Coordinates of C-alpha atoms in Angstrom, one line a residue:
X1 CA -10.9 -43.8 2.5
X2 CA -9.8 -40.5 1.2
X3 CA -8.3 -38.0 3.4
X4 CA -9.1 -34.0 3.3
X5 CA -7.7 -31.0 2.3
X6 CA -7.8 -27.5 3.8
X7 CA -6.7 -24.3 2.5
X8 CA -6.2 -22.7 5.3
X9 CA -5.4 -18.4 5.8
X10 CA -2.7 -18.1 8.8
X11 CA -3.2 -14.6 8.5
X12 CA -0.3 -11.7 8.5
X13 CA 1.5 -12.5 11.3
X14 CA 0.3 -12.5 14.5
X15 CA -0.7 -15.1 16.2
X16 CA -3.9 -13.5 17.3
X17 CA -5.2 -13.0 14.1
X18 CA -5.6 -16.9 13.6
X19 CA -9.4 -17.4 13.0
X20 CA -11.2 -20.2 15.5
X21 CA -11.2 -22.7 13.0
X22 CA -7.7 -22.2 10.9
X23 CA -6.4 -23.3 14.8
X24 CA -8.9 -25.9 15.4
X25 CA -7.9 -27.4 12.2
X26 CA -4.1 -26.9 12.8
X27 CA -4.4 -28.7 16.1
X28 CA -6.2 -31.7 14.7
X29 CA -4.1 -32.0 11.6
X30 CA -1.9 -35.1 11.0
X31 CA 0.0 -33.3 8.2
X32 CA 0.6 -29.8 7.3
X33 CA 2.7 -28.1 4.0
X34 CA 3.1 -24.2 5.1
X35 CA 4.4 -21.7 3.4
X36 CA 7.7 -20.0 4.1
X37 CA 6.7 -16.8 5.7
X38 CA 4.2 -18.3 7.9
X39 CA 5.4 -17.1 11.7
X40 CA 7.1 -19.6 13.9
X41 CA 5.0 -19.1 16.7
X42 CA 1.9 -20.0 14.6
X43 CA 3.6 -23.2 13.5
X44 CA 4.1 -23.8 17.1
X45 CA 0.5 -24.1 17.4
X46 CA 1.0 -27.8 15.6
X47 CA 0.9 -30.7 17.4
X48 CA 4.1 -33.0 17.6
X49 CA 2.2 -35.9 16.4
X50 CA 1.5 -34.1 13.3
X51 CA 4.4 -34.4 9.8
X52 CA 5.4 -30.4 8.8
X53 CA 6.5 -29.6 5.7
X54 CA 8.1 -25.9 4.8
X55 CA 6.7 -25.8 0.8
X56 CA 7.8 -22.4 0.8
X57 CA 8.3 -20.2 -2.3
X58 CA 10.3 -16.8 -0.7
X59 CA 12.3 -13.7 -3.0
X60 CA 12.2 -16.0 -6.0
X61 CA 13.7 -18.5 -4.7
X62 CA 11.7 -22.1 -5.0
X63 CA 12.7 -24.6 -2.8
X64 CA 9.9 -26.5 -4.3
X65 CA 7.6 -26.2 -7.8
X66 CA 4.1 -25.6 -7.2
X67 CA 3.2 -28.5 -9.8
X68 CA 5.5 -31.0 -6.5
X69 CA 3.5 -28.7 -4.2
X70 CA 0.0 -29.8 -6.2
X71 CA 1.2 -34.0 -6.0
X72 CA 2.1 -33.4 -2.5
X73 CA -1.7 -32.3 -1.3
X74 CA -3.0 -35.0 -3.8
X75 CA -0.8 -38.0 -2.4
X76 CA -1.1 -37.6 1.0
X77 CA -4.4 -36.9 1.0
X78 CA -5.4 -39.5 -1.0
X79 CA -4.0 -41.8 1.7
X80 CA -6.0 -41.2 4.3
X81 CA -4.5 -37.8 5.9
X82 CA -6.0 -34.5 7.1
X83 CA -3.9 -32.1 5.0
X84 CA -3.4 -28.4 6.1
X85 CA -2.2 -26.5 3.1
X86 CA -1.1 -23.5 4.9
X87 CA -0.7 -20.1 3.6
X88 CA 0.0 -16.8 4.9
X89 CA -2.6 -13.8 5.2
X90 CA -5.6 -15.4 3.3
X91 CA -5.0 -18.6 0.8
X92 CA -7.3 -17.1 -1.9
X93 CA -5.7 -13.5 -2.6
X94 CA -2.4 -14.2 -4.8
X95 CA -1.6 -17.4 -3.0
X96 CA -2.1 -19.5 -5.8
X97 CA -4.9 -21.7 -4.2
X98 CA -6.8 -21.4 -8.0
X99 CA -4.3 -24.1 -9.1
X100 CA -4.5 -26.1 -6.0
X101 CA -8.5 -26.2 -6.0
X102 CA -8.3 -27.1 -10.0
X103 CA -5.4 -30.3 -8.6
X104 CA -7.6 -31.1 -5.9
X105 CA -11.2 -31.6 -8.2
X106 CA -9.0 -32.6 -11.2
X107 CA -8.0 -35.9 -8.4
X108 CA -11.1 -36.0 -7.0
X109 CA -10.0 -34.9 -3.7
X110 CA -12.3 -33.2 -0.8
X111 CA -11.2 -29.8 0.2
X112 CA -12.3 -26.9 2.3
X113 CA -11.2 -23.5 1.8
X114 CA -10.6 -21.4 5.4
X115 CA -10.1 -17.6 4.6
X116 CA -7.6 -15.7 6.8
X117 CA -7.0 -12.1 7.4
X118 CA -5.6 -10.7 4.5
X119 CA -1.7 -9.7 4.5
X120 CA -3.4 -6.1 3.4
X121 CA -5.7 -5.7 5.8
X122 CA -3.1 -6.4 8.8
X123 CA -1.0 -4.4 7.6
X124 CA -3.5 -1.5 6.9
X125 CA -4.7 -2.3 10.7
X126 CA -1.4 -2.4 12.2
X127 CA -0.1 1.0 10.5
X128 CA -3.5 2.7 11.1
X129 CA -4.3 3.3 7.8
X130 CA -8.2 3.2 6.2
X131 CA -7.9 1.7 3.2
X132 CA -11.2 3.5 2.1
X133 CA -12.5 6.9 3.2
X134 CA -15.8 8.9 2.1
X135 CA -13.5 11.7 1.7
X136 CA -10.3 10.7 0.1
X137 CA -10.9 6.9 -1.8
X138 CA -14.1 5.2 -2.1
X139 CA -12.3 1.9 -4.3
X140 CA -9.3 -0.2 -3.6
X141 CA -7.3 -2.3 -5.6
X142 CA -5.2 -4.8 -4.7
X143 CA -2.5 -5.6 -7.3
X144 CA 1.3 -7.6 -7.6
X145 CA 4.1 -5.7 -8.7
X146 CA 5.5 -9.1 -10.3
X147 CA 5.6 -8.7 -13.6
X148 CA 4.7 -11.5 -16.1
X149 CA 7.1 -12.3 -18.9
X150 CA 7.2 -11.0 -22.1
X151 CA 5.9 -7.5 -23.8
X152 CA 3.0 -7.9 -24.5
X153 CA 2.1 -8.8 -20.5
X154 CA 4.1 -5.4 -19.3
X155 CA 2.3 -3.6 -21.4
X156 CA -1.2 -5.0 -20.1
X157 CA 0.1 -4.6 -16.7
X158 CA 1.0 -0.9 -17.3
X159 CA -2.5 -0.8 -18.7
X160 CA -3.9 -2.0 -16.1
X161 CA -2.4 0.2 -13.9
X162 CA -3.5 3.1 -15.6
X163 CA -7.4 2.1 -15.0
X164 CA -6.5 1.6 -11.5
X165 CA -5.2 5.4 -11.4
X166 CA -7.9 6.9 -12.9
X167 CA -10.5 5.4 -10.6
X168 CA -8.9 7.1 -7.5
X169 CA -8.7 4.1 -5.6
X170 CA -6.5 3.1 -3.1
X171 CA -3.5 0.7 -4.4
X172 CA -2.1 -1.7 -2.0
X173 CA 1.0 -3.5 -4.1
X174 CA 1.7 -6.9 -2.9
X175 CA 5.4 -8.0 -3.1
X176 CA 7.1 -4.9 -4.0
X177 CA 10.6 -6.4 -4.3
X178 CA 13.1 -3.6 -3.7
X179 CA 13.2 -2.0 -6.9
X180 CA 10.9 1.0 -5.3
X181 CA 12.3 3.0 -8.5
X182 CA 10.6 1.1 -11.2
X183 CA 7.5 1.1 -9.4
X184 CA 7.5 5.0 -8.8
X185 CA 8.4 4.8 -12.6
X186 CA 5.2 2.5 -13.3
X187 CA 3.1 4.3 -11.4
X188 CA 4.0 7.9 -12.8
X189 CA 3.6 6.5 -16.0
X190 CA 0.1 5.4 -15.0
X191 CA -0.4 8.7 -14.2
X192 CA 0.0 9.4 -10.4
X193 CA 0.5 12.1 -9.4
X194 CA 4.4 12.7 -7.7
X195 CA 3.2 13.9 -4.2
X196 CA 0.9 10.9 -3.7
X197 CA 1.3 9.7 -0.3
X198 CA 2.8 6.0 0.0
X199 CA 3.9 3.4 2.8
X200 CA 5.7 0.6 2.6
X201 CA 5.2 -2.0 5.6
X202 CA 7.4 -4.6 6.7
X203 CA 6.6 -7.7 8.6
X204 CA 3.1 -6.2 10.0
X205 CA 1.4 -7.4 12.7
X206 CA 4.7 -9.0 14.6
X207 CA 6.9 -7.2 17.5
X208 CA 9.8 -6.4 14.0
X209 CA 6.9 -3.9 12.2
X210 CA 8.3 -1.2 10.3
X211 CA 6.5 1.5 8.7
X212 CA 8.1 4.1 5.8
X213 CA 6.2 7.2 4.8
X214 CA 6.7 8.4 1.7
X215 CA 5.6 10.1 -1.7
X216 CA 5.7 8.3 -5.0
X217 CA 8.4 11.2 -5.9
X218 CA 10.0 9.6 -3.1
X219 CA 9.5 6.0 -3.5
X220 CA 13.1 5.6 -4.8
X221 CA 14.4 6.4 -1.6
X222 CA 13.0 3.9 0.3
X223 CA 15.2 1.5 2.8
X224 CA 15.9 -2.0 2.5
X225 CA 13.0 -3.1 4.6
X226 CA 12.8 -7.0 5.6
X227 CA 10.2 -9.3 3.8
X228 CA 7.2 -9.9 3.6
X229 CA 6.6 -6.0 2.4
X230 CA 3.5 -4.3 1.3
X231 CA 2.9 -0.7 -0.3
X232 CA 0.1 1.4 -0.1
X233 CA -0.5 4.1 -2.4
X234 CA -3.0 6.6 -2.2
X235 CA -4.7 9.6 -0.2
X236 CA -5.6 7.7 2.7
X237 CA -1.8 7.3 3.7
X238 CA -2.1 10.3 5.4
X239 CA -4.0 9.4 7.8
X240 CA -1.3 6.8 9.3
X241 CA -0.1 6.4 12.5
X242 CA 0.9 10.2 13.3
X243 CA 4.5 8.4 14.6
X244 CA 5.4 8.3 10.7
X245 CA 5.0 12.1 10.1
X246 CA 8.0 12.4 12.8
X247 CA 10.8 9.5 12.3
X248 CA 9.5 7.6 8.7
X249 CA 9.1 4.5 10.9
X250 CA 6.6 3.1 13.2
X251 CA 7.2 0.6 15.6
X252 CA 4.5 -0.8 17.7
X253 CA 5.1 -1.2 21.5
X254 CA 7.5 -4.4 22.0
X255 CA 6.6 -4.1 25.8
X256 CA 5.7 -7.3 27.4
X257 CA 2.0 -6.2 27.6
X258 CA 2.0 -5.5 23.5
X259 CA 4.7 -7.7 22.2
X260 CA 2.8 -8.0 18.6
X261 CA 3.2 -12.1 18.9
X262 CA 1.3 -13.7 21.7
X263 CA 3.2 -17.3 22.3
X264 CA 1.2 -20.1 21.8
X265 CA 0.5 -20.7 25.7
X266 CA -2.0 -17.9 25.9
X267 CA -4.0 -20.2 23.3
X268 CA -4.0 -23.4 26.2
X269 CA -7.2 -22.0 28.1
X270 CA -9.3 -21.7 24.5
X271 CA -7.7 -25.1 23.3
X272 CA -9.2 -27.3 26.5
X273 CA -12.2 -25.7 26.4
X274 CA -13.4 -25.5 22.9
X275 CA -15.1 -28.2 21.2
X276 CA -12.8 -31.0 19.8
X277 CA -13.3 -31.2 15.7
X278 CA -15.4 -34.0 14.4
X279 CA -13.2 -36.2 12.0
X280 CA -14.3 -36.7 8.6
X281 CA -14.5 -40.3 10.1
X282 CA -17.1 -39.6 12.5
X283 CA -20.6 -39.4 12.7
X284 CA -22.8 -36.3 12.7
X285 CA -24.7 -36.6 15.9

């Protein structure tokens, strides 16, 4: 008997922000690979019964290949277990889940894919920011400013880049690194104009937010903010929580009654009264 695998979205941070089912299936898993910058407190949401495994790839820095990270699913699964492949914000935008779902058919191996909410768009809720307006950006983009080797892929990257530009939508740049320069460079070179408005957020959605408001002119001069960072580019910055006009940071209330990570007892009263999973093992009634 074959196990199952899901690819399942913890989301951006906070707790909260766990869809019903990613912790229904978290609290009936038997074994569960999560990436690195999954929050503690989620992980918490685990049974004891159930193996964890941190397969976390974090700053470039591999603890483990994804090729070991593709057996892994395949083994275990194949034995018998309910596998949670765990991944933060949602598994499908640049978490590499393509190569996990081509493993998982390649082995013959059942799967179920669980969206999360995107790092973006917790982020872009947390920081107040529309990511589309009628007035100011009517596309968005979402793009990685990891480069692939070689010439001819920077080139295709700047390229790209350049379409992005000219459409006027809103950029959201997933792992930004800390080289803010050679993106201001990339993105002046794509055309952008200097005074377009930019933010870069740190660890959104938990009680250690940070929020830098900038200008692409600017970017340069960004802070060493803590990972996981996004950057949006684009008019609609300026409609961001008004706190960033004044101090170039926002912090969200870290008061007991909006501490930004709810611990996993608030979760108790829904866990006892929700409907327990049916096992793959089980019936349908």
């Amino acid at each position: 008997m074959k196990g199952k695998v899901y690819l399942v979205g913890a989301g951006p941070g906070d707790p909260e922000l766990l869809t019903l089912k990613a912790l229904r299936l978290l609290q009936s898993a038997e074994l569960v690979l999560h990436d690195d910058l999954v929050a503690p407190e989620i992980l918490q949401l685990i049974p004891s019964s159930a193996q964890i495994h941190n397969v976390g790839k974090r700053c470039g820095k591999k603890k483990i290949l994804q090729g070991e990270i593709n057996d892994l699913m395949v083994a275990f699964a194949a034995s018998g277990l309910r596998v949670v492949r765990l991944k933060g914000g949602d598994p499908l935008i640049f978490g590499r889940a393509g190569e996990e779902i081509e493993t998982l058919r390649r082995n013959n191996i059942p799967f179920e894919i669980v969206p999360g909410v995107s790092s973006a768009m917790g982020a872009a809720a947390a920081a107040q920011i529309p990511l589309t307006h009628r007035r100011a950006s009517s596309a968005l983009v979402f793009v990685t400013a990891h480069k692939a080797a070689g010439k001819d892929a920077a080139e295709k990257n700047t390229s790209d880049w350049s379409k992005f530009v000219a459409s006027g939508a809103t950029l959201v740049i997933y792992m930004p690194g800390q080289n803010y320069s050679d993106i201001a460079k990339r993105l002046t070179t794509a055309g952008l104009a200097g005074e377009t408005p930019c933010a870069v957020i740190s660890r959104a959605t938990t009680r250690h937010q940070r929020t830098h408001r900038t200008t692409v002119l600017d970017l340069h001069r960004t802070p060493q903010l803590a990972a996981p960072t996004l950057l949006v580019v684009g008019e609609v910055v300026q409609l961001a929580d008004p706190a960033a006009l004044v101090e170039g940071f926002v912090m969200p209330d870290a008061s007991e009654a909006n501490d930004g990570l709810r611990p996993p007892a608030l979760f108790t009263t829904f866990s006892s009264q929700a409907p327990r999973l049916r096992t793959d093992k089980e019936p349908i009634a």
